[in-house]
Amino acid sequence: MRVVILPSELKASNFAANIIGKFISEKEKAVLGLATGSSTILTYKALIKKYEQREISFKTVTTFNLDEYMGLHPDHPQSYRHYMNNNLFNHIDINNKNTFIPECFDDDYVTSCENYESMLKRHGGIDIQVLGIGTNGHIGFNEPTSSLNSRTRVKTLTQNTIENNSRFFKDKETQPTLAITMGIGTIMDAKQILLLGLGKHKSQAVAEIIEGPVSSFFPGSILQLHKNVIVVVDKHAASDLKLYDYYIHTEKMHQAYTCK
Ligand code: F6R
C-alpha cells in the first residue's frame, strides 16, 4: 500500500487528479470507478480544469459509480446521478451513455445488480477505482460486517451513515435507508485503487484501513490485500497514523526512485 501524505486537502486532491489524468491520457479506453461525497469534489474540480485546459479528454472514457440510493430518481438533488452530473459529467466531454450508476427503477433490483456486474465485465473491469472512506470504515456502501467477497447488491445503511449523510437532505425530506452498492469483491477486482481521506474527522478511519487488522468490521481494511492501492491523505487525516514519519520517508524514496 502506497501512503501519500500531503499538506492540504487541495494538494491531496490535485495529486489524485494527476494520477487519473495521466492514466486517461495514456490509455485509449480507460474505465474509471467513481465515488461521490465530499472527499472527491476537489479531485473532480481538478479533472474539469485539466479538461478545460485541453490536457485530457473523456471522449473514450467509461465510468462506473460505486453506489446509488434506492428509490431516488436521477433528478433528485441528492441522487448520486445528480451529484455526478453536477460535479463532473456536465463539465467534461464524456458521452453520457458511457457513465454507469447502479440505478434500479423497478422492483427487480436483483437483475439490476447482476446487469451492473455483467456490464463491468463487458468493459474489461475497472482500471482505477476512486474511493472515499466512511468514518465507520465503509467503502462504497459496504457497511461493517459486509461480506469481504460481496458483489453488487442492495445494502441496508447503518444509522452512522444515515446520520453522516443527513447533512445533504433538507429537514423533513425522506432520506433513503437502502442503497445499491458495488460489493467489496467488485471493488477489489479493480486493477488499481485510489482512496482519498481528507480532514481530521477521517484520521481514525485512515489509521484503521492502513494499520488496523483486516476485518469485515472495518471494510476498508480489506485494501491491505490489494496489490495496487494508493491512499492519498492530507496531514490532518494522517494525524493518527503510527508510522507517519515512515510514510513520509517512503514516499520521498518513491519519488526519487520513479523520477530517475
Ligand atoms: C460514495 C461512497 C461512500 C463515500 C464515503 C465518504 O459514493 O461510496 O463510501 O466515499 O461515505 O463520504 P465523504 O467523502 O462524503 O466523507
PDB file of C-alpha atoms and ligand atoms in Angstrom:
ATOM      1  CA  MET A   1       0.000   0.000   0.000  1.00  0.00           C
ATOM      2  CA  ARG A   2       1.428   3.378  -1.019  1.00  0.00           C
ATOM      3  CA  VAL A   3       0.543   6.085   1.512  1.00  0.00           C
ATOM      4  CA  VAL A   4       0.895   9.658   0.284  1.00  0.00           C
ATOM      5  CA  ILE A   5       0.572  12.400   2.914  1.00  0.00           C
ATOM      6  CA  LEU A   6       0.209  15.942   1.608  1.00  0.00           C
ATOM      7  CA  PRO A   7      -0.050  19.286   3.428  1.00  0.00           C
ATOM      8  CA  SER A   8      -3.598  20.186   2.377  1.00  0.00           C
ATOM      9  CA  GLU A   9      -6.855  18.808   1.003  1.00  0.00           C
ATOM     10  CA  LEU A  10      -6.242  20.718  -2.225  1.00  0.00           C
ATOM     11  CA  LYS A  11      -2.764  19.242  -2.704  1.00  0.00           C
ATOM     12  CA  ALA A  12      -4.065  15.729  -1.961  1.00  0.00           C
ATOM     13  CA  SER A  13      -6.920  16.169  -4.452  1.00  0.00           C
ATOM     14  CA  ASN A  14      -4.608  17.563  -7.135  1.00  0.00           C
ATOM     15  CA  PHE A  15      -2.311  14.591  -6.599  1.00  0.00           C
ATOM     16  CA  ALA A  16      -5.240  12.203  -7.130  1.00  0.00           C
ATOM     17  CA  ALA A  17      -6.384  14.119 -10.223  1.00  0.00           C
ATOM     18  CA  ASN A  18      -2.865  13.954 -11.674  1.00  0.00           C
ATOM     19  CA  ILE A  19      -2.833  10.173 -11.367  1.00  0.00           C
ATOM     20  CA  ILE A  20      -6.249   9.868 -13.031  1.00  0.00           C
ATOM     21  CA  GLY A  21      -5.440  12.487 -15.681  1.00  0.00           C
ATOM     22  CA  LYS A  22      -2.142  10.825 -16.637  1.00  0.00           C
ATOM     23  CA  PHE A  23      -3.862   7.460 -16.906  1.00  0.00           C
ATOM     24  CA  ILE A  24      -6.644   8.799 -19.118  1.00  0.00           C
ATOM     25  CA  SER A  25      -4.184  10.499 -21.429  1.00  0.00           C
ATOM     26  CA  GLU A  26      -2.155   7.303 -21.809  1.00  0.00           C
ATOM     27  CA  LYS A  27      -4.911   4.683 -22.100  1.00  0.00           C
ATOM     28  CA  GLU A  28      -7.273   4.879 -25.034  1.00  0.00           C
ATOM     29  CA  LYS A  29     -10.324   3.329 -23.421  1.00  0.00           C
ATOM     30  CA  ALA A  30      -9.902   3.947 -19.722  1.00  0.00           C
ATOM     31  CA  VAL A  31     -12.515   2.589 -17.305  1.00  0.00           C
ATOM     32  CA  LEU A  32     -12.849   4.585 -14.092  1.00  0.00           C
ATOM     33  CA  GLY A  33     -14.686   3.599 -10.933  1.00  0.00           C
ATOM     34  CA  LEU A  34     -16.037   6.731  -9.267  1.00  0.00           C
ATOM     35  CA  ALA A  35     -17.251   7.764  -5.833  1.00  0.00           C
ATOM     36  CA  THR A  36     -19.497  10.581  -4.662  1.00  0.00           C
ATOM     37  CA  GLY A  37     -19.401  12.541  -1.389  1.00  0.00           C
ATOM     38  CA  SER A  38     -17.240  15.398  -0.183  1.00  0.00           C
ATOM     39  CA  SER A  39     -13.856  13.634  -0.480  1.00  0.00           C
ATOM     40  CA  THR A  40     -13.920  13.588  -4.282  1.00  0.00           C
ATOM     41  CA  ILE A  41     -15.244  17.098  -5.055  1.00  0.00           C
ATOM     42  CA  LEU A  42     -11.841  18.813  -5.346  1.00  0.00           C
ATOM     43  CA  THR A  43     -10.433  15.953  -7.399  1.00  0.00           C
ATOM     44  CA  TYR A  44     -13.308  16.267  -9.873  1.00  0.00           C
ATOM     45  CA  LYS A  45     -12.757  20.047  -9.984  1.00  0.00           C
ATOM     46  CA  ALA A  46      -9.097  19.472 -10.825  1.00  0.00           C
ATOM     47  CA  LEU A  47     -10.061  16.988 -13.565  1.00  0.00           C
ATOM     48  CA  ILE A  48     -12.512  19.521 -15.044  1.00  0.00           C
ATOM     49  CA  LYS A  49      -9.698  22.079 -15.102  1.00  0.00           C
ATOM     50  CA  LYS A  50      -7.427  19.644 -16.919  1.00  0.00           C
ATOM     51  CA  TYR A  51     -10.178  19.070 -19.473  1.00  0.00           C
ATOM     52  CA  GLU A  52     -10.749  22.815 -19.920  1.00  0.00           C
ATOM     53  CA  GLN A  53      -7.032  23.319 -20.427  1.00  0.00           C
ATOM     54  CA  ARG A  54      -7.162  20.551 -23.100  1.00  0.00           C
ATOM     55  CA  GLU A  55      -4.757  18.344 -21.155  1.00  0.00           C
ATOM     56  CA  ILE A  56      -7.224  15.455 -21.172  1.00  0.00           C
ATOM     57  CA  SER A  57     -10.377  14.285 -22.915  1.00  0.00           C
ATOM     58  CA  PHE A  58     -13.037  11.911 -21.597  1.00  0.00           C
ATOM     59  CA  LYS A  59     -14.424  11.043 -25.065  1.00  0.00           C
ATOM     60  CA  THR A  60     -13.376   7.408 -24.835  1.00  0.00           C
ATOM     61  CA  VAL A  61     -13.597   7.071 -21.047  1.00  0.00           C
ATOM     62  CA  THR A  62     -16.216   4.858 -19.387  1.00  0.00           C
ATOM     63  CA  THR A  63     -17.191   5.331 -15.746  1.00  0.00           C
ATOM     64  CA  PHE A  64     -18.885   3.091 -13.199  1.00  0.00           C
ATOM     65  CA  ASN A  65     -20.077   4.628  -9.958  1.00  0.00           C
ATOM     66  CA  LEU A  66     -19.853   2.734  -6.712  1.00  0.00           C
ATOM     67  CA  ASP A  67     -23.355   3.233  -5.450  1.00  0.00           C
ATOM     68  CA  GLU A  68     -26.745   4.893  -5.528  1.00  0.00           C
ATOM     69  CA  TYR A  69     -29.548   5.370  -3.035  1.00  0.00           C
ATOM     70  CA  MET A  70     -32.531   3.106  -3.580  1.00  0.00           C
ATOM     71  CA  GLY A  71     -35.605   4.905  -4.796  1.00  0.00           C
ATOM     72  CA  LEU A  72     -34.057   8.277  -5.640  1.00  0.00           C
ATOM     73  CA  HIS A  73     -34.855   9.488  -9.130  1.00  0.00           C
ATOM     74  CA  PRO A  74     -31.809  10.759 -11.136  1.00  0.00           C
ATOM     75  CA  ASP A  75     -33.271  14.278 -10.981  1.00  0.00           C
ATOM     76  CA  HIS A  76     -33.410  14.238  -7.179  1.00  0.00           C
ATOM     77  CA  PRO A  77     -30.753  16.674  -5.924  1.00  0.00           C
ATOM     78  CA  GLN A  78     -29.375  14.022  -3.548  1.00  0.00           C
ATOM     79  CA  SER A  79     -29.208  11.207  -6.092  1.00  0.00           C
ATOM     80  CA  TYR A  80     -25.689  10.215  -6.985  1.00  0.00           C
ATOM     81  CA  ARG A  81     -26.528  10.614 -10.697  1.00  0.00           C
ATOM     82  CA  HIS A  82     -27.357  14.240  -9.933  1.00  0.00           C
ATOM     83  CA  TYR A  83     -24.116  14.644  -7.958  1.00  0.00           C
ATOM     84  CA  MET A  84     -22.045  13.172 -10.807  1.00  0.00           C
ATOM     85  CA  ASN A  85     -23.728  15.348 -13.447  1.00  0.00           C
ATOM     86  CA  ASN A  86     -23.241  18.476 -11.358  1.00  0.00           C
ATOM     87  CA  ASN A  87     -19.725  17.819 -10.142  1.00  0.00           C
ATOM     88  CA  LEU A  88     -18.178  16.198 -13.205  1.00  0.00           C
ATOM     89  CA  PHE A  89     -20.113  14.860 -16.183  1.00  0.00           C
ATOM     90  CA  ASN A  90     -21.807  18.133 -17.217  1.00  0.00           C
ATOM     91  CA  HIS A  91     -18.437  19.889 -17.372  1.00  0.00           C
ATOM     92  CA  ILE A  92     -16.431  17.435 -19.489  1.00  0.00           C
ATOM     93  CA  ASP A  93     -16.742  15.774 -22.914  1.00  0.00           C
ATOM     94  CA  ILE A  94     -17.798  12.346 -21.635  1.00  0.00           C
ATOM     95  CA  ASN A  95     -20.534  10.516 -23.525  1.00  0.00           C
ATOM     96  CA  ASN A  96     -23.414  10.129 -21.086  1.00  0.00           C
ATOM     97  CA  LYS A  97     -24.028   6.631 -22.455  1.00  0.00           C
ATOM     98  CA  ASN A  98     -20.625   5.647 -21.075  1.00  0.00           C
ATOM     99  CA  THR A  99     -21.469   6.648 -17.500  1.00  0.00           C
ATOM    100  CA  PHE A 100     -22.950   3.867 -15.392  1.00  0.00           C
ATOM    101  CA  ILE A 101     -24.528   4.115 -11.952  1.00  0.00           C
ATOM    102  CA  PRO A 102     -26.107   1.122 -10.194  1.00  0.00           C
ATOM    103  CA  GLU A 103     -29.636   2.519 -10.512  1.00  0.00           C
ATOM    104  CA  CYS A 104     -32.808   0.484 -10.216  1.00  0.00           C
ATOM    105  CA  PHE A 105     -36.133   1.941 -11.315  1.00  0.00           C
ATOM    106  CA  ASP A 106     -38.349  -1.079 -10.815  1.00  0.00           C
ATOM    107  CA  ASP A 107     -38.594  -3.763  -8.136  1.00  0.00           C
ATOM    108  CA  ASP A 108     -36.210  -6.097  -9.905  1.00  0.00           C
ATOM    109  CA  TYR A 109     -33.087  -4.907  -8.139  1.00  0.00           C
ATOM    110  CA  VAL A 110     -31.527  -8.379  -8.205  1.00  0.00           C
ATOM    111  CA  THR A 111     -31.444  -8.276 -12.018  1.00  0.00           C
ATOM    112  CA  SER A 112     -30.212  -4.663 -11.935  1.00  0.00           C
ATOM    113  CA  CYS A 113     -27.295  -5.687  -9.711  1.00  0.00           C
ATOM    114  CA  GLU A 114     -26.443  -8.686 -11.926  1.00  0.00           C
ATOM    115  CA  ASN A 115     -26.594  -6.481 -15.024  1.00  0.00           C
ATOM    116  CA  TYR A 116     -24.226  -3.990 -13.408  1.00  0.00           C
ATOM    117  CA  GLU A 117     -21.687  -6.737 -12.764  1.00  0.00           C
ATOM    118  CA  SER A 118     -22.064  -8.031 -16.357  1.00  0.00           C
ATOM    119  CA  MET A 119     -21.622  -4.552 -17.766  1.00  0.00           C
ATOM    120  CA  LEU A 120     -18.426  -4.118 -15.725  1.00  0.00           C
ATOM    121  CA  LYS A 121     -17.108  -7.410 -17.068  1.00  0.00           C
ATOM    122  CA  ARG A 122     -18.023  -6.475 -20.646  1.00  0.00           C
ATOM    123  CA  HIS A 123     -15.894  -3.335 -20.298  1.00  0.00           C
ATOM    124  CA  GLY A 124     -12.900  -5.328 -19.108  1.00  0.00           C
ATOM    125  CA  GLY A 125     -13.183  -4.254 -15.458  1.00  0.00           C
ATOM    126  CA  ILE A 126     -12.146  -1.079 -13.712  1.00  0.00           C
ATOM    127  CA  ASP A 127      -8.694   0.377 -14.318  1.00  0.00           C
ATOM    128  CA  ILE A 128      -8.693   2.880 -11.435  1.00  0.00           C
ATOM    129  CA  GLN A 129     -11.292   2.790  -8.677  1.00  0.00           C
ATOM    130  CA  VAL A 130     -11.618   6.049  -6.742  1.00  0.00           C
ATOM    131  CA  LEU A 131     -12.799   5.619  -3.146  1.00  0.00           C
ATOM    132  CA  GLY A 132     -13.652   7.708  -0.116  1.00  0.00           C
ATOM    133  CA  ILE A 133     -13.829   6.183   3.345  1.00  0.00           C
ATOM    134  CA  GLY A 134     -16.745   6.300   5.760  1.00  0.00           C
ATOM    135  CA  THR A 135     -15.991   7.088   9.407  1.00  0.00           C
ATOM    136  CA  ASN A 136     -17.274   3.561  10.141  1.00  0.00           C
ATOM    137  CA  GLY A 137     -14.889   2.063   7.578  1.00  0.00           C
ATOM    138  CA  HIS A 138     -17.351   1.578   4.732  1.00  0.00           C
ATOM    139  CA  ILE A 139     -16.153   1.664   1.133  1.00  0.00           C
ATOM    140  CA  GLY A 140     -18.949   2.203  -1.348  1.00  0.00           C
ATOM    141  CA  PHE A 141     -21.928   1.453   0.864  1.00  0.00           C
ATOM    142  CA  ASN A 142     -20.383  -1.754   2.170  1.00  0.00           C
ATOM    143  CA  GLU A 143     -21.167  -1.242   5.803  1.00  0.00           C
ATOM    144  CA  PRO A 144     -19.354  -3.010   8.691  1.00  0.00           C
ATOM    145  CA  THR A 145     -19.690  -6.824   8.528  1.00  0.00           C
ATOM    146  CA  SER A 146     -20.324  -6.778   4.762  1.00  0.00           C
ATOM    147  CA  SER A 147     -19.004  -9.946   3.174  1.00  0.00           C
ATOM    148  CA  LEU A 148     -15.450  -9.348   2.006  1.00  0.00           C
ATOM    149  CA  ASN A 149     -16.341 -11.247  -1.191  1.00  0.00           C
ATOM    150  CA  SER A 150     -19.591  -9.427  -1.862  1.00  0.00           C
ATOM    151  CA  ARG A 151     -20.736  -8.324  -5.321  1.00  0.00           C
ATOM    152  CA  THR A 152     -23.117  -5.518  -6.347  1.00  0.00           C
ATOM    153  CA  ARG A 153     -26.243  -5.755  -4.198  1.00  0.00           C
ATOM    154  CA  VAL A 154     -28.680  -3.863  -2.008  1.00  0.00           C
ATOM    155  CA  LYS A 155     -27.373  -2.877   1.427  1.00  0.00           C
ATOM    156  CA  THR A 156     -29.165  -1.513   4.462  1.00  0.00           C
ATOM    157  CA  LEU A 157     -27.386   1.639   5.634  1.00  0.00           C
ATOM    158  CA  THR A 158     -26.216   1.926   9.225  1.00  0.00           C
ATOM    159  CA  GLN A 159     -27.513   4.676  11.499  1.00  0.00           C
ATOM    160  CA  ASN A 160     -23.991   6.167  11.446  1.00  0.00           C
ATOM    161  CA  THR A 161     -24.056   6.520   7.634  1.00  0.00           C
ATOM    162  CA  ILE A 162     -27.614   7.854   7.626  1.00  0.00           C
ATOM    163  CA  GLU A 163     -26.640  10.488  10.219  1.00  0.00           C
ATOM    164  CA  ASN A 164     -23.401  11.423   8.412  1.00  0.00           C
ATOM    165  CA  ASN A 165     -25.290  11.924   5.146  1.00  0.00           C
ATOM    166  CA  SER A 166     -28.316  13.660   6.670  1.00  0.00           C
ATOM    167  CA  ARG A 167     -26.457  16.965   6.145  1.00  0.00           C
ATOM    168  CA  PHE A 168     -27.291  16.684   2.447  1.00  0.00           C
ATOM    169  CA  PHE A 169     -31.056  16.263   2.946  1.00  0.00           C
ATOM    170  CA  LYS A 170     -33.491  19.031   3.818  1.00  0.00           C
ATOM    171  CA  ASP A 171     -35.471  18.932   7.065  1.00  0.00           C
ATOM    172  CA  LYS A 172     -38.406  16.513   6.786  1.00  0.00           C
ATOM    173  CA  GLU A 173     -37.147  15.260   3.395  1.00  0.00           C
ATOM    174  CA  THR A 174     -37.305  11.461   3.243  1.00  0.00           C
ATOM    175  CA  GLN A 175     -33.785  10.078   3.403  1.00  0.00           C
ATOM    176  CA  PRO A 176     -33.250   6.639   1.865  1.00  0.00           C
ATOM    177  CA  THR A 177     -32.062   3.894   4.200  1.00  0.00           C
ATOM    178  CA  LEU A 178     -31.162   1.414   1.445  1.00  0.00           C
ATOM    179  CA  ALA A 179     -28.607   1.658  -1.334  1.00  0.00           C
ATOM    180  CA  ILE A 180     -27.301  -0.383  -4.253  1.00  0.00           C
ATOM    181  CA  THR A 181     -23.539  -0.702  -4.000  1.00  0.00           C
ATOM    182  CA  MET A 182     -20.700  -2.474  -5.717  1.00  0.00           C
ATOM    183  CA  GLY A 183     -19.573  -5.231  -3.379  1.00  0.00           C
ATOM    184  CA  ILE A 184     -16.202  -5.441  -1.685  1.00  0.00           C
ATOM    185  CA  GLY A 185     -15.252  -8.231  -4.110  1.00  0.00           C
ATOM    186  CA  THR A 186     -16.276  -5.973  -7.006  1.00  0.00           C
ATOM    187  CA  ILE A 187     -14.095  -3.133  -5.693  1.00  0.00           C
ATOM    188  CA  MET A 188     -11.152  -5.473  -5.096  1.00  0.00           C
ATOM    189  CA  ASP A 189     -11.299  -6.577  -8.768  1.00  0.00           C
ATOM    190  CA  ALA A 190     -10.205  -3.070  -9.850  1.00  0.00           C
ATOM    191  CA  LYS A 191      -6.673  -3.032 -11.255  1.00  0.00           C
ATOM    192  CA  GLN A 192      -5.751  -0.019  -9.153  1.00  0.00           C
ATOM    193  CA  ILE A 193      -7.422   1.646  -6.170  1.00  0.00           C
ATOM    194  CA  LEU A 194      -7.049   5.299  -5.236  1.00  0.00           C
ATOM    195  CA  LEU A 195      -8.516   6.168  -1.837  1.00  0.00           C
ATOM    196  CA  LEU A 196      -8.897   9.754  -0.691  1.00  0.00           C
ATOM    197  CA  GLY A 197      -9.060  10.606   3.015  1.00  0.00           C
ATOM    198  CA  LEU A 198      -9.483  14.278   3.810  1.00  0.00           C
ATOM    199  CA  GLY A 199      -9.866  16.090   7.127  1.00  0.00           C
ATOM    200  CA  LYS A 200      -9.320  15.374  10.809  1.00  0.00           C
ATOM    201  CA  HIS A 201     -12.667  13.557  11.061  1.00  0.00           C
ATOM    202  CA  LYS A 202     -11.212  10.815   8.822  1.00  0.00           C
ATOM    203  CA  SER A 203      -7.990  10.300  10.797  1.00  0.00           C
ATOM    204  CA  GLN A 204      -9.156   7.247  12.768  1.00  0.00           C
ATOM    205  CA  ALA A 205     -10.687   5.593   9.719  1.00  0.00           C
ATOM    206  CA  VAL A 206      -7.492   6.214   7.728  1.00  0.00           C
ATOM    207  CA  ALA A 207      -5.373   4.702  10.530  1.00  0.00           C
ATOM    208  CA  GLU A 208      -7.684   1.649  10.700  1.00  0.00           C
ATOM    209  CA  ILE A 209      -7.509   0.894   6.985  1.00  0.00           C
ATOM    210  CA  ILE A 210      -3.736   1.270   6.817  1.00  0.00           C
ATOM    211  CA  GLU A 211      -2.590  -0.047  10.188  1.00  0.00           C
ATOM    212  CA  GLY A 212      -5.538  -1.928  11.677  1.00  0.00           C
ATOM    213  CA  PRO A 213      -6.364  -5.617  11.322  1.00  0.00           C
ATOM    214  CA  VAL A 214      -8.121  -6.814   8.157  1.00  0.00           C
ATOM    215  CA  SER A 215     -11.696  -7.283   9.212  1.00  0.00           C
ATOM    216  CA  SER A 216     -15.191  -7.113   7.744  1.00  0.00           C
ATOM    217  CA  PHE A 217     -15.974  -4.977  10.791  1.00  0.00           C
ATOM    218  CA  PHE A 218     -13.909  -2.241   9.150  1.00  0.00           C
ATOM    219  CA  PRO A 219     -14.435  -2.956   5.425  1.00  0.00           C
ATOM    220  CA  GLY A 220     -11.790  -0.506   4.105  1.00  0.00           C
ATOM    221  CA  SER A 221      -9.102  -2.615   5.822  1.00  0.00           C
ATOM    222  CA  ILE A 222      -9.510  -5.192   3.009  1.00  0.00           C
ATOM    223  CA  LEU A 223      -7.463  -2.847   0.817  1.00  0.00           C
ATOM    224  CA  GLN A 224      -4.375  -4.171   2.599  1.00  0.00           C
ATOM    225  CA  LEU A 225      -4.865  -7.317   0.494  1.00  0.00           C
ATOM    226  CA  HIS A 226      -4.945  -5.459  -2.830  1.00  0.00           C
ATOM    227  CA  LYS A 227      -1.752  -5.349  -4.903  1.00  0.00           C
ATOM    228  CA  ASN A 228      -2.049  -1.779  -6.152  1.00  0.00           C
ATOM    229  CA  VAL A 229      -3.514   0.734  -3.717  1.00  0.00           C
ATOM    230  CA  ILE A 230      -2.630   4.390  -3.226  1.00  0.00           C
ATOM    231  CA  VAL A 231      -4.064   6.102  -0.172  1.00  0.00           C
ATOM    232  CA  VAL A 232      -3.857   9.881  -0.559  1.00  0.00           C
ATOM    233  CA  VAL A 233      -4.473  11.907   2.586  1.00  0.00           C
ATOM    234  CA  ASP A 234      -3.941  15.405   3.883  1.00  0.00           C
ATOM    235  CA  LYS A 235      -1.858  15.845   7.049  1.00  0.00           C
ATOM    236  CA  HIS A 236      -4.958  16.071   9.276  1.00  0.00           C
ATOM    237  CA  ALA A 237      -6.428  12.820   8.008  1.00  0.00           C
ATOM    238  CA  ALA A 238      -2.971  11.258   8.508  1.00  0.00           C
ATOM    239  CA  SER A 239      -2.600  12.502  12.078  1.00  0.00           C
ATOM    240  CA  ASP A 240      -3.487   9.185  13.764  1.00  0.00           C
ATOM    241  CA  LEU A 241      -1.044   7.088  11.741  1.00  0.00           C
ATOM    242  CA  LYS A 242       1.535   5.420  13.977  1.00  0.00           C
ATOM    243  CA  LEU A 243       4.114   5.244  11.185  1.00  0.00           C
ATOM    244  CA  TYR A 244       3.519   8.795   9.907  1.00  0.00           C
ATOM    245  CA  ASP A 245       7.252   9.597   9.520  1.00  0.00           C
ATOM    246  CA  TYR A 246       7.901   6.304   7.762  1.00  0.00           C
ATOM    247  CA  TYR A 247       5.235   7.030   5.131  1.00  0.00           C
ATOM    248  CA  ILE A 248       6.718  10.491   4.508  1.00  0.00           C
ATOM    249  CA  HIS A 249      10.126   8.859   4.058  1.00  0.00           C
ATOM    250  CA  THR A 250       8.913   6.032   1.799  1.00  0.00           C
ATOM    251  CA  GLU A 251       7.093   8.496  -0.453  1.00  0.00           C
ATOM    252  CA  LYS A 252      10.278  10.578  -0.749  1.00  0.00           C
ATOM    253  CA  MET A 253      12.114   7.391  -1.745  1.00  0.00           C
ATOM    254  CA  HIS A 254       9.330   6.538  -4.186  1.00  0.00           C
ATOM    255  CA  GLN A 255       9.567   9.959  -5.829  1.00  0.00           C
ATOM    256  CA  ALA A 256      13.366   9.794  -6.010  1.00  0.00           C
ATOM    257  CA  TYR A 257      13.277   6.296  -7.493  1.00  0.00           C
ATOM    258  CA  THR A 258      10.499   6.850 -10.052  1.00  0.00           C
ATOM    259  CA  CYS A 259      11.796  10.274 -11.154  1.00  0.00           C
ATOM    260  CA  LYS A 260      15.237   8.924 -12.074  1.00  0.00           C
TER     261      LYS A 260
HETATM  262  C1  F6R B   1     -19.870   7.475  -2.065  1.00  0.00           C
HETATM  263  C2  F6R B   1     -19.363   6.349  -1.292  1.00  0.00           C
HETATM  264  C3  F6R B   1     -19.012   6.483   0.142  1.00  0.00           C
HETATM  265  C4  F6R B   1     -18.183   7.728   0.464  1.00  0.00           C
HETATM  266  C5  F6R B   1     -17.900   7.783   1.970  1.00  0.00           C
HETATM  267  C6  F6R B   1     -17.155   9.054   2.349  1.00  0.00           C
HETATM  268  O1  F6R B   1     -20.120   7.107  -3.397  1.00  0.00           O
HETATM  269  O2  F6R B   1     -19.255   5.306  -1.826  1.00  0.00           O
HETATM  270  O3  F6R B   1     -18.305   5.338   0.551  1.00  0.00           O
HETATM  271  O4  F6R B   1     -16.993   7.692  -0.241  1.00  0.00           O
HETATM  272  O5  F6R B   1     -19.097   7.753   2.681  1.00  0.00           O
HETATM  273  O6  F6R B   1     -18.013  10.140   2.136  1.00  0.00           O
HETATM  274  P1  F6R B   1     -17.471  11.631   2.201  1.00  0.00           P
HETATM  275  O7  F6R B   1     -16.490  11.748   1.112  1.00  0.00           O
HETATM  276  O8  F6R B   1     -18.694  12.478   1.969  1.00  0.00           O
HETATM  277  O9  F6R B   1     -16.869  11.802   3.531  1.00  0.00           O
END
